[in-house]
Amino acid sequence: MQALMETLFDVIYLSLVMTLGIRMLQRCGSSRQFRLFGWMSVLLGCGDAFHLIPRAVALCTTGLDHFTAALGLGKWITSVTMTIFYVLLYNVWRERYHIRNHIGLTAAVYALAALRILLCMMPQNRWLSPDAPLCWGIYRNIPFAMLGFLIIILFFHSARKTQDRPFRWMWLTIVLSFGFYIPVVLWSGTFPMAGMLMIPKTCAYVWTVVIGYRAMQLES
């Protein structure tokens, strides 16, 4: 039952974010913010597919233990693509609220993203191993969490200041995505059921994409 339900959920999720992303790219016209949003959505779907497809195959066949390397590689790729996702989201913020200059802020965003990717690339992560160390899971997620916190503050402040109704909950989607993701990083190795929090985390990302798509429909 778990294999069927989880696979169905993943198929719906990947199909939805990819479809919305492609539609945004097709219909964004000259709007740079929605073009960026479209690429965000496509990147989200493609990146997560590297992990979710092997997981679905594993659940429906011989089990997760027989797909350790494939699942680890998928997590590795997803970790990098999610970092780029937030860099693109930062640029959506700049475009939507007509932010210019702020060189220091931009440097901080790119520095945190670069540090996160660098840490993901370190061999000590042992992505392909069944006993990947928890400490490196924490190390690589420290700059990622800092990046997420920064973008939460930016969207919260800007949406409130400009009374931006279409984006008024963008900050909350990011809060929820990290709120569900951090316990998985910390405790899924000890308490496997904590991994179920990836489902509401995924729903938070869908909400993020839907916010962008609906804003494009309203403003086009």
PDB file of C-alpha atoms in Angstrom, residues 33-34 96-97 155-173 207-208 210-216 218-219:
ATOM      1  CA  GLN A  33      10.070  37.290 -12.890  1.00  0.00           C
ATOM      2  CA  PHE A  34       7.653  34.689 -14.247  1.00  0.00           C
ATOM      3  CA  ARG A  96       9.020  41.510  -8.451  1.00  0.00           C
ATOM      4  CA  TYR A  97       9.880  44.303  -6.040  1.00  0.00           C
ATOM      5  CA  PHE A 155       9.491  38.028   1.024  1.00  0.00           C
ATOM      6  CA  PHE A 156       7.772  38.641   4.349  1.00  0.00           C
ATOM      7  CA  HIS A 157       8.973  42.251   4.547  1.00  0.00           C
ATOM      8  CA  SER A 158       8.431  43.124   0.874  1.00  0.00           C
ATOM      9  CA  ALA A 159       4.972  41.543   0.555  1.00  0.00           C
ATOM     10  CA  ARG A 160       3.795  43.332   3.714  1.00  0.00           C
ATOM     11  CA  LYS A 161       5.305  46.654   2.681  1.00  0.00           C
ATOM     12  CA  THR A 162       3.782  46.639  -0.810  1.00  0.00           C
ATOM     13  CA  GLN A 163       0.495  44.915   0.138  1.00  0.00           C
ATOM     14  CA  ASP A 164       1.304  42.230  -2.424  1.00  0.00           C
ATOM     15  CA  ARG A 165      -1.684  39.894  -2.047  1.00  0.00           C
ATOM     16  CA  PRO A 166      -0.645  37.250  -4.622  1.00  0.00           C
ATOM     17  CA  PHE A 167       2.672  36.766  -2.803  1.00  0.00           C
ATOM     18  CA  ARG A 168       1.465  37.391   0.749  1.00  0.00           C
ATOM     19  CA  TRP A 169       2.022  33.751   1.784  1.00  0.00           C
ATOM     20  CA  MET A 170       5.247  33.100  -0.111  1.00  0.00           C
ATOM     21  CA  TRP A 171       7.280  33.457   3.084  1.00  0.00           C
ATOM     22  CA  LEU A 172       5.081  30.858   4.809  1.00  0.00           C
ATOM     23  CA  THR A 173       5.621  28.253   2.095  1.00  0.00           C
ATOM     24  CA  TRP A 207       2.164  25.822  -2.920  1.00  0.00           C
ATOM     25  CA  THR A 208       5.184  27.951  -3.818  1.00  0.00           C
ATOM     26  CA  VAL A 210       1.056  27.609  -7.471  1.00  0.00           C
ATOM     27  CA  ILE A 211       1.541  31.090  -5.978  1.00  0.00           C
ATOM     28  CA  GLY A 212       3.775  32.025  -8.892  1.00  0.00           C
ATOM     29  CA  TYR A 213       1.459  30.508 -11.497  1.00  0.00           C
ATOM     30  CA  ARG A 214      -1.658  32.193 -10.118  1.00  0.00           C
ATOM     31  CA  ALA A 215       0.147  35.548  -9.874  1.00  0.00           C
ATOM     32  CA  MET A 216       1.108  35.224 -13.544  1.00  0.00           C
ATOM     33  CA  LEU A 218      -3.711  37.556 -12.521  1.00  0.00           C
ATOM     34  CA  GLU A 219      -1.081  39.937 -13.867  1.00  0.00           C
TER      35      GLU A 219
END
